[in-house]
Amino acid sequence: MSPAEPRDETPIAEPDAVHIGHVKDYAAGVPAVAVALARGLEQMGPLRTARTLTKLNQRDGFDCPGCAWPETPGHRKHAEFCENGAKAVAEEATKRRVTPEFFATHSVADLRERSGYWLSQQGRLTHPVHLAAGDTHYRPVSWDEANRIIADEFAAMSSPDEAVFYTSGRTSNEAAFVYQLFARSVGTNNLPDCSNMCHESSGAALGASIGIGKGSVTVPDIEAADLILIAGQNPGTNHPRMLSTLEKAKHNGARIIAINPLPEAGLMRFKDPQKVSGVVGHGVKLADDYLQIRLGGDMALFRGVARLLLDAERAAPGTVLDQEFLDRHCAGVDDYLRLLEDVDFADILEATGLSRAAIVDLAEAVASSERIVLCWAMGLTQHHHAVATIGEGTNVLLMRGMIGKPGAGLCPVRGHSNVQGDRTMGIFEKMPESFLAAQDAEFGIVSPRAHGYDTVAAIGAMARGDVRLFVAMGGNFVSAAPDTEYTRAALEQCSLTVQISTKLNESHLATGSAALILPTLGRTDKDVVNGVPQQVSVEDSMSVVHLSRGSLPPTSPELHSEVAIVCDLATAVLGSDHAVPWQTFRGDYDVIREHISRVIPGFENFNTRVRLSDGFVLPHPPRDRREFDTATSRANFAVNPLEWVRVPEGRLILQTLRSHDQYNTTIYGHDDRYRGIKGNRRVIMVNPDDIDSWGLKAGDRVDIVSEFAAPDGVQERRVSGFEVIAYATPRGNAAAYYPETNPLVPLGAVAKESNTPVSKAVVVRLEPSRTA
Ligand SMILES: Nc1nc2c(c(=O)[nH]1)N[C@H]1C(S)=C(S)[C@@H](COP(=O)(O)OP(=O)(O)OC[C@H]3O[C@@H](n4cnc5c(=O)[nH]c(N)nc54)[C@H](O)[C@@H]3O)O[C@H]1N2
Ligand SMILES: Nc1nc2c(c(=O)[nH]1)N[C@H]1C(S)=C(S)[C@@H](COP(=O)(O)OP(=O)(O)OC[C@H]3O[C@@H](n4cnc5c(=O)[nH]c(N)nc54)[C@H](O)[C@@H]3O)O[C@H]1N2
Ligand SMILES: [Mo]
């Protein structure tokens, strides 16, 4: 039971006063390398730093747990990673340990008082632990006993729908596949995942428009594009390896236009730390143009552009619209063009906050480019009208025939490193019949057909007392979900909460009557079963599937792989004579892949092809053949009434976003370097004129209060003690960090169709701080 290595006692720096420095106008460069190495050495020591970073994103190594940006096919650099990928690795491969002794010292009540940062800095979990109903401490438990406790919970259910199985997007394809197979074998589709809070709006919009919820470009397409639009994405922080691709595109002559309320450093200029020029020079200017749009104004921008394209086509017929593409491959064109007749540019200007000249310029770029790529992330997906916004952006590309041709297409840039793969593997509360039927036939089980709960619905069901068992495969549900206190209370309604985790977080302390923490191997860890090293696979943002194998000896002999945890649990719940050969799966992941190859289209010869040096690319009918698997068998224009976000009198619209020093709910440190904000994360970025009009000064402390309509009148949520920072954000628009401001996001504020929490447009007011 003793941990493999001694506990690291390096003190943990808690936040202090906020320091405001210069906002950077470039990303990466020497500071990025220095920070990456410093974090590595601090958490892992020199040996593990060398052992992990040399294997990161290499063919014989592991997939970076940072983001889902693809590796460049063919040639790979020696160091195929970025500062923030290195931080993600350091966080996982740390030498610090959370042992049973730790839980004996710290009661649950004590741990609830600690910050998320402190919790994660304690290190890797080493042993399964159980919090019995009414107990004050987590105590060690054997794996058999843990599985028996969960099996007893199933026995007490009146319906399998009283169980909920959450997934975060780091889980491998193999683990995700057995996990959803287990949920469906017990009889529920309750499979909410982080994607419900992330790119669900992209999936919903693209599914309706082009018949597949995935992006239609590859890295070589981006490198070959002549116009790249980047809307609602901060790649310098969240997808730093994308900057190298953009640099190449730029070198090949692409024009890049950034659409963002904030002038993010990574959009402006890039210094590649792996090139001499990046280390000593000024770097490459990335964005040629920057459109400082208002929060939620993108649908209007796309519509304005579409209208200008139509006007230009009418002025010079046959020169702007790709009429052949529209005739052969699209549906709903006339309805959409009719909608464009009604465009009032006063609305477009109000919604976007941009000048007409800027929009005309964008439209001219779109009209005159031959290969256009549209990239986006959370700035488009987390709005009330997110699905319509992405549909509108897709319309613009369809008008120009930009789907299914080299150098052009749609590029939703995914977040978690395997979030796309998890969905392909069936982590979805409403998988299509074709998947369920194929899986049932393969295993001789009968999957339920009724749709399950997504993330927001699961919280509602827990709050109603309809859920006995909540299981999380990774993630940090209570902090990632909206409406933190409501969500915490909902989790507390469960009889048993189970977290399969690598590291301690707030969700281990938002427990049902009883709780289990099951520690698991991460990406960097070696996974050896019966003496044979196992490997897992992942799918990146561009549908490339490849292997990942860790290289570090596991933190503790008590760690089980995610696959092993699911298979042992399934055996305990379903019995050893169940139709699915759980223990065979546990012993050899090739056997799992064999079955996947027969259930999921595109995975034929999975075991052979995944061992090719660059893996393999999954089919994408629009990209490959201009085929659209929609009800019309064509690409459908999205036809929706125009919407945007209005700022109510005396209020601000708040977006919640990531700093440069965090991975979602895991806080690495307190240095949002590119934005020049250091020392503390409890800050709100506000336009200087708004600060004046609120009668405030930069540096004042405020409470942020959100307001929303509820059935029983207007309700409020409050977070206290935030420092006001003057920042270059549009008037009426503010920004603050996730997850500190999640308590402000009301559960009921969700995107239409995708049910994604509206994390980028919370109506708030500021009040003098109650906590001084
Ligand atoms: N280092 C690091 N990497 C990560 C993550 C991390 O936390 N840390 N998280 C991963 C995950 S899960 C995800 S989903 C991605 C997230 O990647 P991003 O989507 O880049 O993440 P956010 O910080 O939410 O940034 C949203 C960006 O959209 C802009 N924005 C907000 N609202 C609007 C709008 O209405 N219109 C427009 N045009 N822009 C808007 C914001 O100013 C900001 O630049 O990153 C992944 N990679
Ligand atoms: N207000 C606001 N809320 C948001 C967002 C926002 O922009 N604003 N973004 C949303 C988005 S895009 C996302 S994707 C979600 C993220 O939601 P989640 O995916 O639930 O959250 P993470 O913070 O990524 O989860 C971190 C935890 O995962 C565990 N972990 C890490 N690696 C592994 C592993 O290999 N295996 C296992 N089993 N566990 C592991 C660790 O215990 C760690 O504490 O948050 C959403 N919430
Ligand atoms: Mo995400």
Coordinates of C-alpha atoms in Angstrom, one line a residue, residues 79-534:
A79 CA 9.3 18.1 -29.5
E80 CA 5.7 17.7 -30.8
F81 CA 4.1 19.6 -27.9
C82 CA 3.4 23.0 -26.5
E83 CA 3.7 24.8 -23.2
N84 CA 0.2 23.9 -22.1
G85 CA 0.5 20.3 -23.2
A86 CA 3.7 20.1 -21.1
K87 CA 1.8 21.5 -18.2
A88 CA -1.0 19.0 -18.6
V89 CA 1.6 16.2 -18.6
A90 CA 3.3 17.6 -15.5
E91 CA 0.0 17.8 -13.8
E92 CA -0.6 14.1 -14.4
A93 CA 3.0 12.7 -14.1
T94 CA 3.6 14.6 -10.9
K95 CA 5.5 12.9 -8.1
R96 CA 3.1 14.1 -5.5
R97 CA 0.7 11.6 -4.0
V98 CA -2.7 11.4 -2.3
T99 CA -2.5 8.3 -0.1
P100 CA -4.9 6.7 2.4
E101 CA -2.8 8.5 5.1
F102 CA -3.8 11.8 3.4
F103 CA -7.5 10.9 3.8
A104 CA -6.9 9.8 7.4
T105 CA -5.4 13.3 8.1
H106 CA -8.0 15.3 6.2
S107 CA -11.7 14.9 6.9
V108 CA -14.2 15.6 4.0
A109 CA -15.3 18.7 5.9
D110 CA -11.7 19.9 6.0
L111 CA -11.2 19.2 2.3
R112 CA -14.4 21.1 1.4
E113 CA -12.7 24.2 2.7
R114 CA -9.7 23.9 0.4
S115 CA -9.5 25.5 -3.1
G116 CA -9.6 23.4 -6.2
Y117 CA -6.1 24.5 -6.9
W118 CA -4.9 23.1 -3.5
L119 CA -6.8 19.9 -4.1
S120 CA -5.2 19.2 -7.5
Q121 CA -1.8 20.1 -6.2
Q122 CA -1.9 17.3 -3.7
G123 CA -1.0 14.9 -6.5
R124 CA -2.1 11.5 -7.9
L125 CA -4.6 9.3 -6.1
T126 CA -3.1 6.0 -5.1
H127 CA -5.8 3.8 -3.6
P128 CA -9.5 3.3 -3.8
V129 CA -11.3 5.0 -0.9
H130 CA -14.9 4.9 0.4
L131 CA -16.9 7.5 2.3
A132 CA -19.6 5.5 4.1
A133 CA -23.0 7.1 4.8
G134 CA -22.6 9.3 7.9
D135 CA -18.8 9.0 8.0
T136 CA -16.4 11.9 8.2
H137 CA -13.5 10.5 6.3
Y138 CA -12.8 8.6 3.1
R139 CA -11.2 5.3 4.1
P140 CA -9.3 2.7 2.1
V141 CA -11.4 0.0 0.5
S142 CA -10.5 -3.0 -1.7
W143 CA -11.5 -3.1 -5.3
D144 CA -13.8 -6.1 -4.7
E145 CA -15.5 -4.3 -1.8
A146 CA -15.9 -1.1 -3.9
N147 CA -17.5 -3.1 -6.7
R148 CA -19.8 -4.9 -4.3
I149 CA -20.9 -1.5 -2.9
I150 CA -21.9 -0.4 -6.4
A151 CA -23.5 -3.7 -7.2
D152 CA -25.7 -3.4 -4.1
E153 CA -26.8 0.0 -5.3
F154 CA -27.9 -1.5 -8.6
A155 CA -29.8 -4.2 -6.7
A156 CA -31.7 -1.4 -4.8
M157 CA -32.9 0.4 -7.9
S158 CA -36.4 0.2 -9.2
S159 CA -35.2 1.1 -12.7
P160 CA -31.8 1.1 -14.3
D161 CA -32.5 4.8 -15.2
E162 CA -31.7 5.6 -11.6
A163 CA -28.1 5.3 -12.7
V164 CA -26.2 8.0 -14.5
F165 CA -22.8 7.5 -16.2
Y166 CA -20.9 10.7 -16.9
T167 CA -17.8 10.8 -19.1
S168 CA -15.1 13.5 -19.5
G169 CA -13.2 13.6 -22.8
R170 CA -9.9 12.1 -21.9
T171 CA -11.2 8.6 -21.7
S172 CA -9.7 6.4 -24.5
N173 CA -11.8 4.8 -27.2
E174 CA -11.5 1.3 -25.7
A175 CA -12.5 2.5 -22.2
A176 CA -15.4 4.6 -23.6
F177 CA -16.7 1.6 -25.6
V178 CA -16.8 -0.8 -22.7
Y179 CA -18.3 1.9 -20.4
Q180 CA -21.2 2.7 -22.7
L181 CA -21.6 -1.1 -23.4
F182 CA -21.9 -1.6 -19.6
A183 CA -24.5 1.2 -19.2
R184 CA -26.6 -0.2 -22.0
S185 CA -26.2 -3.7 -20.7
V186 CA -27.6 -2.7 -17.4
G187 CA -30.4 -0.9 -19.3
T188 CA -29.9 2.8 -19.5
N189 CA -28.9 5.5 -22.0
N190 CA -28.0 7.9 -19.2
L191 CA -24.6 8.8 -20.7
P192 CA -24.1 12.6 -20.2
D193 CA -20.6 13.8 -21.1
C194 CA -18.5 16.9 -21.1
S195 CA -19.4 17.4 -24.8
N196 CA -22.9 18.4 -23.7
M197 CA -21.2 21.5 -22.2
C198 CA -18.7 22.0 -25.0
H199 CA -19.2 21.3 -28.8
E200 CA -22.7 19.8 -28.6
S201 CA -24.0 22.9 -30.5
S202 CA -21.5 22.1 -33.3
G203 CA -22.6 18.5 -33.4
A204 CA -26.3 19.6 -33.6
A205 CA -25.7 22.3 -36.2
L206 CA -23.4 20.2 -38.4
G207 CA -25.6 17.1 -38.1
A208 CA -28.6 19.1 -39.5
S209 CA -26.6 20.9 -42.1
I210 CA -24.2 18.3 -43.5
G211 CA -25.3 15.1 -41.9
I212 CA -22.3 14.5 -39.7
G213 CA -21.4 16.3 -36.5
K214 CA -17.7 16.4 -37.1
G215 CA -15.4 18.9 -38.8
S216 CA -14.7 18.5 -42.5
V217 CA -11.0 19.5 -42.8
T218 CA -7.6 18.0 -42.1
V219 CA -4.3 19.7 -41.2
P220 CA -3.2 19.8 -44.8
D221 CA -6.5 21.5 -45.7
I222 CA -5.7 24.3 -43.3
E223 CA -2.2 24.6 -44.5
A224 CA -3.5 25.0 -48.1
A225 CA -6.3 27.4 -47.3
D226 CA -6.2 31.0 -48.7
L227 CA -8.7 32.4 -46.1
I228 CA -9.0 31.2 -42.5
L229 CA -11.7 32.6 -40.2
I230 CA -11.2 32.0 -36.5
A231 CA -14.2 32.8 -34.5
G232 CA -14.8 32.4 -30.8
Q233 CA -11.5 30.5 -30.1
N234 CA -8.3 31.3 -28.2
P235 CA -5.8 29.0 -29.8
G236 CA -2.7 30.6 -28.3
T237 CA -3.8 29.2 -24.9
N238 CA -6.2 26.3 -25.7
H239 CA -4.8 24.8 -28.9
P240 CA -1.2 26.1 -29.1
R241 CA -0.1 23.5 -31.6
M242 CA -2.7 25.0 -34.0
L243 CA -0.4 28.1 -34.2
S244 CA 2.2 26.1 -36.0
T245 CA -0.4 25.0 -38.6
L246 CA -1.6 28.6 -38.9
E247 CA 2.0 29.8 -39.4
K248 CA 2.4 27.3 -42.2
A249 CA -0.8 28.4 -43.8
K250 CA 0.3 32.0 -43.5
H251 CA 3.6 31.1 -45.1
N252 CA 1.6 29.5 -48.0
G253 CA -0.2 32.8 -48.5
A254 CA -3.3 32.5 -46.3
R255 CA -5.1 35.5 -44.9
I256 CA -6.3 35.0 -41.3
I257 CA -9.2 36.9 -39.8
A258 CA -9.8 36.7 -36.1
I259 CA -13.4 37.3 -34.8
N260 CA -13.3 37.7 -31.1
P261 CA -14.5 40.2 -28.4
L262 CA -11.0 40.0 -26.9
P263 CA -7.7 40.7 -28.8
E264 CA -6.2 37.4 -27.7
A265 CA -2.4 37.2 -28.0
G266 CA -2.3 33.9 -29.8
L267 CA -4.5 35.3 -32.6
M268 CA -2.2 38.3 -33.2
R269 CA 1.3 37.1 -33.5
F270 CA 3.2 33.8 -33.0
K271 CA 6.8 33.0 -32.1
D272 CA 7.5 29.4 -32.6
P273 CA 9.7 28.3 -29.7
Q274 CA 11.0 25.5 -31.8
K275 CA 12.5 27.7 -34.4
V276 CA 15.4 30.1 -34.1
S277 CA 13.4 32.9 -35.6
G278 CA 10.7 32.4 -33.0
V279 CA 13.2 32.6 -30.2
V280 CA 15.0 35.7 -31.2
G281 CA 12.8 37.5 -33.7
H282 CA 9.5 39.3 -33.6
G283 CA 7.6 36.2 -34.7
V284 CA 5.0 35.9 -37.4
K285 CA 2.0 38.1 -37.6
L286 CA -0.9 35.7 -37.6
A287 CA -4.2 37.5 -37.9
D288 CA -4.3 40.0 -40.8
D289 CA -7.5 41.4 -39.5
Y290 CA -9.1 41.4 -36.1
L291 CA -12.9 42.0 -35.8
Q292 CA -13.7 42.9 -32.2
I293 CA -17.2 41.5 -32.2
R294 CA -19.8 41.9 -29.4
L295 CA -20.6 38.7 -27.4
G296 CA -23.2 36.7 -29.3
G297 CA -22.9 38.8 -32.5
D298 CA -21.6 36.1 -34.8
M299 CA -24.9 35.0 -36.3
A300 CA -25.5 38.5 -37.3
L301 CA -22.0 38.8 -38.8
F302 CA -22.4 35.7 -40.9
R303 CA -25.8 36.8 -42.0
G304 CA -24.5 40.2 -43.0
V305 CA -21.8 38.6 -45.0
A306 CA -24.2 36.2 -46.7
R307 CA -26.4 39.2 -47.7
L308 CA -23.4 41.0 -49.1
L309 CA -22.4 37.9 -51.1
L310 CA -25.9 37.8 -52.5
D311 CA -25.7 41.4 -53.5
A312 CA -22.4 40.9 -55.1
E313 CA -23.7 37.9 -57.0
R314 CA -26.7 39.9 -58.3
A315 CA -24.4 42.7 -59.4
A316 CA -22.2 40.3 -61.3
P317 CA -24.1 37.1 -61.9
G318 CA -22.1 33.9 -61.9
T319 CA -19.1 35.3 -60.0
V320 CA -19.7 34.8 -56.3
L321 CA -22.1 32.0 -55.5
D322 CA -21.0 28.4 -56.4
Q323 CA -24.2 27.8 -58.3
E324 CA -23.2 24.3 -59.4
F325 CA -22.6 23.2 -55.8
L326 CA -25.9 24.8 -54.7
D327 CA -27.9 23.1 -57.4
R328 CA -26.3 19.7 -57.1
H329 CA -25.7 19.4 -53.4
C330 CA -27.8 21.8 -51.3
A331 CA -31.4 22.1 -50.1
G332 CA -33.2 25.1 -48.6
V333 CA -31.3 27.6 -50.7
D334 CA -34.3 29.6 -51.8
D335 CA -35.7 29.8 -48.3
Y336 CA -32.4 31.1 -47.1
L337 CA -32.0 33.7 -49.9
R338 CA -35.5 34.9 -49.1
L339 CA -34.4 35.4 -45.5
L340 CA -31.5 37.5 -46.7
E341 CA -33.9 39.9 -48.4
D342 CA -35.0 41.0 -45.0
V343 CA -31.6 41.8 -43.6
D344 CA -31.5 45.2 -42.0
F345 CA -27.9 46.4 -41.7
A346 CA -28.8 48.5 -38.6
D347 CA -29.5 45.3 -36.8
I348 CA -26.2 43.7 -38.0
L349 CA -24.2 46.7 -36.9
E350 CA -25.9 46.8 -33.5
A351 CA -25.5 43.1 -32.9
T352 CA -21.8 42.9 -33.9
G353 CA -20.6 46.3 -32.8
L354 CA -18.6 46.4 -36.0
S355 CA -18.4 49.0 -38.7
R356 CA -20.1 48.4 -42.0
A357 CA -16.8 48.8 -43.7
A358 CA -15.3 45.9 -41.7
I359 CA -18.2 43.6 -42.6
V360 CA -17.9 44.6 -46.3
D361 CA -14.2 43.8 -46.2
L362 CA -14.9 40.4 -44.7
A363 CA -17.5 39.7 -47.3
E364 CA -15.1 40.7 -50.1
A365 CA -12.5 38.3 -48.6
V366 CA -15.0 35.5 -48.6
A367 CA -16.2 36.3 -52.1
S368 CA -12.6 36.4 -53.5
S369 CA -11.1 33.4 -51.8
E370 CA -10.9 30.0 -53.3
R371 CA -10.2 27.9 -50.3
I372 CA -11.9 29.0 -47.0
V373 CA -11.7 27.3 -43.6
L374 CA -14.0 28.4 -40.7
C375 CA -12.6 27.5 -37.3
W376 CA -14.5 27.9 -34.0
A377 CA -14.7 26.8 -30.4
M378 CA -16.6 27.8 -27.2
G379 CA -17.2 31.5 -28.3
L380 CA -19.7 30.2 -30.7
T381 CA -21.0 27.0 -29.0
Q382 CA -22.0 28.4 -25.6
H383 CA -24.7 30.8 -26.5
H384 CA -28.5 30.6 -26.5
H385 CA -28.5 30.7 -30.3
A386 CA -25.3 28.7 -30.8
V387 CA -26.8 26.1 -33.1
A388 CA -28.3 28.7 -35.3
T389 CA -25.0 30.7 -35.3
I390 CA -23.0 27.7 -36.4
G391 CA -25.7 26.9 -39.0
E392 CA -25.3 30.5 -40.3
G393 CA -21.5 30.2 -40.6
T394 CA -22.0 26.9 -42.4
N395 CA -24.4 28.7 -44.8
V396 CA -21.7 31.2 -45.8
L397 CA -19.4 28.3 -46.7
L398 CA -22.1 26.5 -48.6
M399 CA -22.9 29.6 -50.7
R400 CA -19.2 29.5 -51.8
G401 CA -19.1 25.7 -52.2
M402 CA -16.5 25.3 -49.5
I403 CA -17.3 21.8 -48.3
G404 CA -15.6 18.7 -49.8
K405 CA -12.8 20.4 -51.6
P406 CA -9.1 20.6 -50.7
G407 CA -8.1 23.5 -48.6
A408 CA -11.6 24.4 -47.5
G409 CA -14.2 23.4 -44.9
L410 CA -15.6 23.5 -41.4
C411 CA -13.3 23.1 -38.4
P412 CA -14.9 23.0 -35.0
V413 CA -11.8 22.8 -32.9
R414 CA -12.5 20.2 -30.1
G415 CA -11.4 20.5 -26.5
H416 CA -10.6 17.4 -24.6
S417 CA -8.1 15.2 -26.3
N418 CA -10.6 12.3 -27.0
V419 CA -13.9 14.0 -26.7
Q420 CA -14.6 13.3 -30.4
G421 CA -13.6 9.6 -30.0
D422 CA -15.8 9.1 -27.0
R423 CA -18.8 10.2 -29.0
T424 CA -17.8 7.9 -31.9
M425 CA -17.7 5.1 -29.3
G426 CA -21.2 5.6 -28.2
I427 CA -20.9 8.1 -25.3
F428 CA -24.2 9.9 -26.1
E429 CA -27.5 9.9 -24.4
K430 CA -29.2 9.5 -27.8
M431 CA -27.1 7.3 -30.0
P432 CA -28.7 6.5 -33.4
E433 CA -30.6 3.3 -33.9
S434 CA -28.0 2.0 -36.4
F435 CA -25.3 2.0 -33.6
L436 CA -27.6 0.4 -31.0
A437 CA -28.8 -2.3 -33.5
A438 CA -25.2 -3.2 -34.6
Q439 CA -24.0 -3.4 -31.0
D440 CA -27.0 -5.5 -29.9
A441 CA -26.4 -7.9 -32.8
E442 CA -22.7 -8.1 -32.0
F443 CA -23.2 -9.0 -28.3
G444 CA -26.7 -10.4 -28.1
I445 CA -27.9 -7.7 -25.6
V446 CA -30.9 -5.5 -25.9
S447 CA -30.0 -1.9 -25.5
P448 CA -32.7 0.5 -24.3
R449 CA -34.1 2.8 -26.9
A450 CA -35.5 5.7 -24.8
H451 CA -33.1 8.6 -24.8
G452 CA -31.1 9.2 -21.6
Y453 CA -30.2 12.3 -19.7
D454 CA -27.6 14.8 -21.0
T455 CA -25.6 16.8 -18.5
V456 CA -28.2 19.5 -17.7
A457 CA -31.1 16.9 -17.6
A458 CA -29.0 14.7 -15.3
I459 CA -28.6 17.6 -12.8
G460 CA -32.4 18.1 -12.9
A461 CA -33.1 14.4 -12.4
M462 CA -30.7 14.3 -9.4
A463 CA -32.3 17.4 -7.9
R464 CA -35.7 15.7 -8.1
G465 CA -34.3 12.7 -6.3
D466 CA -34.7 10.4 -9.4
V467 CA -31.0 9.3 -9.4
R468 CA -29.5 6.8 -6.9
L469 CA -26.2 6.2 -8.5
F470 CA -23.9 8.8 -10.2
V471 CA -20.7 7.4 -11.8
A472 CA -18.1 9.7 -13.4
M473 CA -15.5 8.4 -15.7
G474 CA -13.1 11.3 -15.2
G475 CA -13.9 15.0 -15.1
N476 CA -15.0 17.3 -12.4
F477 CA -18.7 17.4 -12.7
V478 CA -19.6 19.8 -9.9
S479 CA -17.2 22.5 -11.0
A480 CA -17.6 22.1 -14.8
A481 CA -21.4 22.1 -14.8
P482 CA -23.4 25.3 -14.5
D483 CA -25.0 26.6 -11.4
T484 CA -22.4 25.2 -8.9
E485 CA -24.4 25.3 -5.7
Y486 CA -27.5 23.9 -7.4
T487 CA -25.5 21.1 -9.0
R488 CA -23.8 20.3 -5.7
A489 CA -27.1 20.0 -3.9
A490 CA -28.3 17.8 -6.8
L491 CA -25.4 15.4 -6.4
E492 CA -26.1 15.3 -2.6
Q493 CA -29.5 13.8 -3.4
C494 CA -27.9 10.6 -4.8
S495 CA -27.4 7.6 -2.7
L496 CA -23.9 6.8 -4.1
T497 CA -21.5 8.9 -6.1
V498 CA -18.5 7.2 -7.7
Q499 CA -15.6 9.1 -9.3
I500 CA -13.0 7.3 -11.4
S501 CA -10.2 9.8 -11.3
T502 CA -6.5 10.5 -11.5
K503 CA -6.5 13.5 -9.2
L504 CA -8.5 15.0 -6.3
N505 CA -11.0 17.6 -7.2
E506 CA -14.2 19.3 -5.9
S507 CA -16.4 16.5 -7.2
H508 CA -14.9 14.1 -4.7
L509 CA -16.4 16.4 -2.0
A510 CA -19.8 16.9 -3.6
T511 CA -21.0 13.4 -2.6
G512 CA -24.1 11.4 -2.3
S513 CA -25.0 9.8 1.0
A514 CA -22.0 7.6 0.3
A515 CA -19.1 7.9 -2.2
L516 CA -16.2 6.1 -3.8
I517 CA -13.1 7.4 -5.4
L518 CA -11.5 4.9 -7.8
P519 CA -8.0 5.8 -8.8
T520 CA -7.0 5.2 -12.4
L521 CA -4.1 5.2 -14.8
G522 CA -3.6 8.3 -16.9
R523 CA -2.2 8.7 -20.4
T524 CA 1.4 8.9 -19.3
D525 CA 1.2 5.6 -17.3
K526 CA 2.3 2.2 -18.5
D527 CA -0.7 -0.2 -18.7
V528 CA 0.5 -3.8 -18.4
V529 CA -2.0 -6.6 -18.1
N530 CA -0.8 -10.2 -17.4
G531 CA 2.7 -9.1 -18.4
V532 CA 1.6 -7.7 -21.8
P533 CA 1.7 -3.9 -22.3
Q534 CA -1.7 -2.6 -23.5

